[in-house]
Amino acid sequence: MTISKEVLDELLKGVERPEDLLGDAGLMKELKIKLMERMLGAELTAHLGYDEGKEAPLGQANRRNGASTKMVKGQDGEMPLSVPRDRDSSFEPELVKKGQTRIDGMDDKIIGLYAAGLTVRDIQAHLLDLYGLKVSPDLISRVTDAVLDEVREWQSRALERMYPIVIFDALRVRIRDADSRTVKNKAVYVALGVTRDGQREVLGLWIAENEGAKFWLSVMNELKNRGTQDILIAVVDGLKGFPEAITAAFPDAMVQTCIVHLVRHSLNFCSWKDRKVVATDLRRIYSAPTADLAEAELDAFEEKWAGKYASIAPAWRRAWQEVIPFFGFDPAIRKIIYTTNAIESLNRVIRKSIKTRGSFPTDEAATKLIYLAIRKFEMDGRNVREWFAARNQFAIMFGERFDA
């Protein structure tokens, strides 16, 4: 639609300063109000079946009944809007619905600010400074609570029948306990799957104070109930009872300890001056071409460092049965399950969102923010790099299970 020069000239008469156009009482705000009121009038005309100023159709009792003024909030601050009415109150406007007090995607702005990690008080201040809007904490909470409905739908959605790789990870979040009113460190568990086509997909998130075999089995059963029948490789970070829970639900799954987590756990025993050297020596273990050569490198590592860091080599040996599957894979697959770039980048997005929060008042508050971080992560790109070579390897190694 093109606005003629004559119309523009007429509208801009008397506009001499920027505030005459963009100010709180400027032309742009007034024009928006008038256009919205005109559109609402057109909606009522369509509803009643006759134009304003004309007679109603014969026998029709419902007619125009004046207008009411409501305040709506938008990017231009608060605006008084005249909404036409009908006698029997059957008119349901679409432009500004009954009960609606926010326009211009204000809900999306509130949710976007919440997703960025701003607290309710921060959001209040931001909307007041930027838009001149006074928004109550209760309104902000109601808007963000609407995310929980989306979370429930997302958490119960149907999943793929088979995932070549599922990476399970956990991070700690401080949440206030409803009973004791004390702040506790709770674990947020995330399952990140890779589909047959190489798309990253967060399968779900779970918050728990303590994990164990029973908890993990409930998570596995949830994935099964949502449609997943097979996982080829499950990558875990050594959580207690996890491998047993995975194989109980998915008996054919190959459980692989996350090498990155194992290396980090090892480096926790080291002084800062030794970390680089120890990391280099550990790399010789997981870079070995075969499991036998990797075990020989582990023996050499233990001989060199046992006197100073006696706990590292035994930790690797305890996890060895979940380490060695890694060595049966082609480098194309090794790279994906070793580096865990996907889960690491997801954790960065989550931590960036929650770092400004000292603690969360409830599990639901934490869930809302973490879900929004996950949504942002998936919007930024879901393709796994160099998946084509890995896909061919999976098709050969797992045959019918990969193609099912």
PDB file of N, CA and C in Angstrom, residues 61-110:
ATOM      1  N   ALA A  61     -32.436  -6.233  16.349  1.00  0.00           N
ATOM      2  CA  ALA A  61     -32.468  -5.512  17.624  1.00  0.00           C
ATOM      3  C   ALA A  61     -31.095  -4.984  18.022  1.00  0.00           C
ATOM      4  N   ASN A  62     -30.068  -5.704  17.629  1.00  0.00           N
ATOM      5  CA  ASN A  62     -28.714  -5.302  18.049  1.00  0.00           C
ATOM      6  C   ASN A  62     -28.231  -4.113  17.226  1.00  0.00           C
ATOM      7  N   ARG A  63     -27.755  -3.088  17.923  1.00  0.00           N
ATOM      8  CA  ARG A  63     -27.319  -1.867  17.248  1.00  0.00           C
ATOM      9  C   ARG A  63     -26.076  -1.312  17.940  1.00  0.00           C
ATOM     10  N   ARG A  64     -25.522  -0.260  17.348  1.00  0.00           N
ATOM     11  CA  ARG A  64     -24.407   0.432  17.987  1.00  0.00           C
ATOM     12  C   ARG A  64     -24.861   1.023  19.325  1.00  0.00           C
ATOM     13  N   ASN A  65     -23.922   1.055  20.272  1.00  0.00           N
ATOM     14  CA  ASN A  65     -24.273   1.534  21.604  1.00  0.00           C
ATOM     15  C   ASN A  65     -23.138   2.379  22.183  1.00  0.00           C
ATOM     16  N   GLY A  66     -22.677   3.351  21.384  1.00  0.00           N
ATOM     17  CA  GLY A  66     -21.631   4.239  21.858  1.00  0.00           C
ATOM     18  C   GLY A  66     -20.269   3.569  21.903  1.00  0.00           C
ATOM     19  N   ALA A  67     -19.422   4.026  22.829  1.00  0.00           N
ATOM     20  CA  ALA A  67     -18.058   3.495  22.936  1.00  0.00           C
ATOM     21  C   ALA A  67     -17.589   3.616  24.378  1.00  0.00           C
ATOM     22  N   SER A  68     -16.622   2.808  24.712  1.00  0.00           N
ATOM     23  CA  SER A  68     -15.978   2.886  26.028  1.00  0.00           C
ATOM     24  C   SER A  68     -14.491   3.115  25.817  1.00  0.00           C
ATOM     25  N   THR A  69     -13.872   3.761  26.781  1.00  0.00           N
ATOM     26  CA  THR A  69     -12.437   4.044  26.673  1.00  0.00           C
ATOM     27  C   THR A  69     -11.647   3.067  27.536  1.00  0.00           C
ATOM     28  N   LYS A  70     -10.624   2.480  26.953  1.00  0.00           N
ATOM     29  CA  LYS A  70      -9.729   1.592  27.700  1.00  0.00           C
ATOM     30  C   LYS A  70      -8.289   2.021  27.457  1.00  0.00           C
ATOM     31  N   MET A  71      -7.441   1.821  28.452  1.00  0.00           N
ATOM     32  CA  MET A  71      -6.017   2.151  28.321  1.00  0.00           C
ATOM     33  C   MET A  71      -5.272   0.897  27.894  1.00  0.00           C
ATOM     34  N   VAL A  72      -4.522   1.003  26.823  1.00  0.00           N
ATOM     35  CA  VAL A  72      -3.706  -0.119  26.359  1.00  0.00           C
ATOM     36  C   VAL A  72      -2.237   0.286  26.416  1.00  0.00           C
ATOM     37  N   LYS A  73      -1.388  -0.697  26.671  1.00  0.00           N
ATOM     38  CA  LYS A  73       0.050  -0.455  26.787  1.00  0.00           C
ATOM     39  C   LYS A  73       0.748  -0.992  25.552  1.00  0.00           C
ATOM     40  N   GLY A  74       1.694  -0.210  25.039  1.00  0.00           N
ATOM     41  CA  GLY A  74       2.456  -0.631  23.873  1.00  0.00           C
ATOM     42  C   GLY A  74       3.809   0.044  23.845  1.00  0.00           C
ATOM     43  N   GLN A  75       4.490  -0.026  22.733  1.00  0.00           N
ATOM     44  CA  GLN A  75       5.814   0.581  22.604  1.00  0.00           C
ATOM     45  C   GLN A  75       5.768   2.090  22.797  1.00  0.00           C
ATOM     46  N   ASP A  76       4.628   2.686  22.546  1.00  0.00           N
ATOM     47  CA  ASP A  76       4.501   4.135  22.683  1.00  0.00           C
ATOM     48  C   ASP A  76       3.995   4.541  24.063  1.00  0.00           C
ATOM     49  N   GLY A  77       4.031   3.629  25.004  1.00  0.00           N
ATOM     50  CA  GLY A  77       3.522   3.917  26.337  1.00  0.00           C
ATOM     51  C   GLY A  77       2.041   3.599  26.434  1.00  0.00           C
ATOM     52  N   GLU A  78       1.348   4.231  27.368  1.00  0.00           N
ATOM     53  CA  GLU A  78      -0.088   4.016  27.525  1.00  0.00           C
ATOM     54  C   GLU A  78      -0.865   4.868  26.528  1.00  0.00           C
ATOM     55  N   MET A  79      -1.906   4.272  25.961  1.00  0.00           N
ATOM     56  CA  MET A  79      -2.714   4.984  24.972  1.00  0.00           C
ATOM     57  C   MET A  79      -4.187   4.798  25.299  1.00  0.00           C
ATOM     58  N   PRO A  80      -4.971   5.898  25.320  1.00  0.00           N
ATOM     59  CA  PRO A  80      -6.420   5.774  25.497  1.00  0.00           C
ATOM     60  C   PRO A  80      -7.066   5.376  24.173  1.00  0.00           C
ATOM     61  N   LEU A  81      -7.847   4.330  24.200  1.00  0.00           N
ATOM     62  CA  LEU A  81      -8.437   3.815  22.968  1.00  0.00           C
ATOM     63  C   LEU A  81      -9.962   3.765  23.125  1.00  0.00           C
ATOM     64  N   SER A  82     -10.669   4.342  22.181  1.00  0.00           N
ATOM     65  CA  SER A  82     -12.124   4.326  22.188  1.00  0.00           C
ATOM     66  C   SER A  82     -12.611   3.072  21.460  1.00  0.00           C
ATOM     67  N   VAL A  83     -13.262   2.178  22.200  1.00  0.00           N
ATOM     68  CA  VAL A  83     -13.712   0.893  21.644  1.00  0.00           C
ATOM     69  C   VAL A  83     -15.225   0.926  21.474  1.00  0.00           C
ATOM     70  N   PRO A  84     -15.733   0.767  20.246  1.00  0.00           N
ATOM     71  CA  PRO A  84     -17.189   0.812  20.025  1.00  0.00           C
ATOM     72  C   PRO A  84     -17.882  -0.389  20.662  1.00  0.00           C
ATOM     73  N   ARG A  85     -19.164  -0.182  21.045  1.00  0.00           N
ATOM     74  CA  ARG A  85     -19.928  -1.241  21.691  1.00  0.00           C
ATOM     75  C   ARG A  85     -21.224  -1.504  20.917  1.00  0.00           C
ATOM     76  N   ASP A  86     -21.812  -2.671  21.191  1.00  0.00           N
ATOM     77  CA  ASP A  86     -23.146  -2.962  20.664  1.00  0.00           C
ATOM     78  C   ASP A  86     -24.073  -3.256  21.842  1.00  0.00           C
ATOM     79  N   ARG A  87     -25.371  -3.228  21.583  1.00  0.00           N
ATOM     80  CA  ARG A  87     -26.338  -3.311  22.669  1.00  0.00           C
ATOM     81  C   ARG A  87     -26.295  -4.638  23.417  1.00  0.00           C
ATOM     82  N   ASP A  88     -26.178  -5.748  22.677  1.00  0.00           N
ATOM     83  CA  ASP A  88     -26.244  -7.042  23.363  1.00  0.00           C
ATOM     84  C   ASP A  88     -24.849  -7.606  23.712  1.00  0.00           C
ATOM     85  N   SER A  89     -23.827  -6.764  23.543  1.00  0.00           N
ATOM     86  CA  SER A  89     -22.445  -7.142  23.935  1.00  0.00           C
ATOM     87  C   SER A  89     -21.957  -8.417  23.255  1.00  0.00           C
ATOM     88  N   SER A  90     -22.434  -8.688  22.045  1.00  0.00           N
ATOM     89  CA  SER A  90     -21.959  -9.863  21.309  1.00  0.00           C
ATOM     90  C   SER A  90     -20.743  -9.557  20.445  1.00  0.00           C
ATOM     91  N   PHE A  91     -20.353  -8.282  20.343  1.00  0.00           N
ATOM     92  CA  PHE A  91     -19.207  -7.878  19.525  1.00  0.00           C
ATOM     93  C   PHE A  91     -17.897  -8.304  20.201  1.00  0.00           C
ATOM     94  N   GLU A  92     -17.115  -9.093  19.487  1.00  0.00           N
ATOM     95  CA  GLU A  92     -15.824  -9.580  19.974  1.00  0.00           C
ATOM     96  C   GLU A  92     -14.729  -9.067  19.043  1.00  0.00           C
ATOM     97  N   PRO A  93     -14.161  -7.898  19.324  1.00  0.00           N
ATOM     98  CA  PRO A  93     -13.132  -7.348  18.422  1.00  0.00           C
ATOM     99  C   PRO A  93     -11.895  -8.233  18.351  1.00  0.00           C
ATOM    100  N   GLU A  94     -11.277  -8.270  17.189  1.00  0.00           N
ATOM    101  CA  GLU A  94     -10.068  -9.063  16.985  1.00  0.00           C
ATOM    102  C   GLU A  94      -8.799  -8.226  17.167  1.00  0.00           C
ATOM    103  N   LEU A  95      -8.868  -6.947  16.774  1.00  0.00           N
ATOM    104  CA  LEU A  95      -7.677  -6.100  16.845  1.00  0.00           C
ATOM    105  C   LEU A  95      -7.207  -5.940  18.285  1.00  0.00           C
ATOM    106  N   VAL A  96      -8.113  -5.560  19.154  1.00  0.00           N
ATOM    107  CA  VAL A  96      -7.831  -5.473  20.591  1.00  0.00           C
ATOM    108  C   VAL A  96      -8.949  -6.226  21.292  1.00  0.00           C
ATOM    109  N   LYS A  97      -8.672  -7.415  21.741  1.00  0.00           N
ATOM    110  CA  LYS A  97      -9.704  -8.287  22.277  1.00  0.00           C
ATOM    111  C   LYS A  97     -10.205  -7.781  23.628  1.00  0.00           C
ATOM    112  N   LYS A  98     -11.368  -8.256  24.012  1.00  0.00           N
ATOM    113  CA  LYS A  98     -11.910  -7.922  25.324  1.00  0.00           C
ATOM    114  C   LYS A  98     -10.944  -8.363  26.416  1.00  0.00           C
ATOM    115  N   GLY A  99     -10.676  -7.477  27.331  1.00  0.00           N
ATOM    116  CA  GLY A  99      -9.757  -7.796  28.418  1.00  0.00           C
ATOM    117  C   GLY A  99      -8.298  -7.582  28.079  1.00  0.00           C
ATOM    118  N   GLN A 100      -7.989  -7.385  26.800  1.00  0.00           N
ATOM    119  CA  GLN A 100      -6.596  -7.178  26.393  1.00  0.00           C
ATOM    120  C   GLN A 100      -6.159  -5.763  26.732  1.00  0.00           C
ATOM    121  N   THR A 101      -5.020  -5.653  27.373  1.00  0.00           N
ATOM    122  CA  THR A 101      -4.508  -4.322  27.738  1.00  0.00           C
ATOM    123  C   THR A 101      -3.107  -4.078  27.199  1.00  0.00           C
ATOM    124  N   ARG A 102      -2.546  -5.062  26.459  1.00  0.00           N
ATOM    125  CA  ARG A 102      -1.195  -4.901  25.931  1.00  0.00           C
ATOM    126  C   ARG A 102      -1.209  -5.171  24.433  1.00  0.00           C
ATOM    127  N   ILE A 103      -0.493  -4.341  23.669  1.00  0.00           N
ATOM    128  CA  ILE A 103      -0.410  -4.492  22.221  1.00  0.00           C
ATOM    129  C   ILE A 103       1.044  -4.417  21.798  1.00  0.00           C
ATOM    130  N   ASP A 104       1.281  -4.517  20.497  1.00  0.00           N
ATOM    131  CA  ASP A 104       2.636  -4.390  19.924  1.00  0.00           C
ATOM    132  C   ASP A 104       3.589  -5.472  20.410  1.00  0.00           C
ATOM    133  N   GLY A 105       3.070  -6.666  20.717  1.00  0.00           N
ATOM    134  CA  GLY A 105       3.961  -7.732  21.145  1.00  0.00           C
ATOM    135  C   GLY A 105       4.607  -7.479  22.490  1.00  0.00           C
ATOM    136  N   MET A 106       3.921  -6.736  23.373  1.00  0.00           N
ATOM    137  CA  MET A 106       4.514  -6.425  24.675  1.00  0.00           C
ATOM    138  C   MET A 106       4.784  -7.694  25.478  1.00  0.00           C
ATOM    139  N   ASP A 107       3.909  -8.701  25.353  1.00  0.00           N
ATOM    140  CA  ASP A 107       4.152  -9.971  26.047  1.00  0.00           C
ATOM    141  C   ASP A 107       5.465 -10.585  25.583  1.00  0.00           C
ATOM    142  N   ASP A 108       5.706 -10.543  24.266  1.00  0.00           N
ATOM    143  CA  ASP A 108       6.951 -11.102  23.733  1.00  0.00           C
ATOM    144  C   ASP A 108       8.168 -10.348  24.272  1.00  0.00           C
ATOM    145  N   LYS A 109       8.028  -9.046  24.440  1.00  0.00           N
ATOM    146  CA  LYS A 109       9.139  -8.259  24.990  1.00  0.00           C
ATOM    147  C   LYS A 109       9.419  -8.656  26.441  1.00  0.00           C
ATOM    148  N   ILE A 110       8.351  -8.837  27.214  1.00  0.00           N
ATOM    149  CA  ILE A 110       8.526  -9.252  28.606  1.00  0.00           C
ATOM    150  C   ILE A 110       9.197 -10.614  28.670  1.00  0.00           C
TER     151      ILE A 110
END
